[in-house]
């Protein structure tokens, strides 16, 4: 049996190596580690071999320098995971490839993959396949912020409006917020009728489909709309020219009416009407929608609901500075 004192000394050296690699601003060489530790190169090399076998460190093939893998101290793990998530969050719905994530974080591709695996298993990130694997944030992250979302200024001010509209229409009232090119459902006042149209908080949808998305697209700045439609044109589900012309014509009609309607567009047999919520500066900060089964509403009733929705939102005052939290979640345009 080996001497316990030698075992402790070896363990101490291994921890020293990990701490030096973690503190280094860039991957370090065997020679640099040996010099900093005041140890011989063979001793440090044996320590590194053990750490590499146990997947605590990773040696780059390009220059044989060492960096930490995804398996490391809690402090290092949190730092790397947060760095990776920030890069993924900035990629919007299209996502980023493994090469792009490695470049954006400064980590080796193998390290990025090691960090991605548990995030994928837990549904925090997901793959958006567009010819290659591209990783993006999943709507599951909203589970961590739902309590805060439910208490933000916009939701708080709209709850009485949602309750009143729900009582008047007997239908589901939903609040949507935009994150980059998608709409996310952030609050719901469900219909009490046995047959109803209700979705789960956290679900997300493309902006060009459905009443809520079009109500937002019609009123955001022309620059933002142009960027969103341009990115839409680069996706595998991009509308053709005729569909895009119809979309632009419909958005113009939404601007005139101040509300959008949708019948069976996202969900067969479902109908919705939606209108934008404006802050004090006039910017769209959310969309309120009335959602119902199609069989229960006529075309005339649907437009009456749209007008009632516009009227209900006219007296809602949202401070222009009250959306800082949500803006912090959204990638900048």
Coordinates of C-alpha atoms in Angstrom, one line a residue, residues 208 229 232-233 235-248:
X208 CA -45.8 35.3 -39.1
X229 CA -38.9 38.7 -42.4
X232 CA -37.8 34.1 -42.0
X233 CA -36.9 33.9 -45.7
X235 CA -35.4 29.3 -43.0
X236 CA -36.6 25.9 -44.4
X237 CA -40.3 27.0 -43.9
X238 CA -39.9 30.3 -45.6
X239 CA -43.1 31.6 -47.4
X240 CA -42.9 31.9 -51.2
X241 CA -43.3 35.3 -52.9
X242 CA -47.1 35.1 -53.1
X243 CA -47.4 34.1 -49.5
X244 CA -45.1 37.0 -48.5
X245 CA -47.2 39.4 -50.5
X246 CA -50.3 38.2 -48.8
X247 CA -48.6 38.5 -45.4
X248 CA -47.6 42.1 -46.0

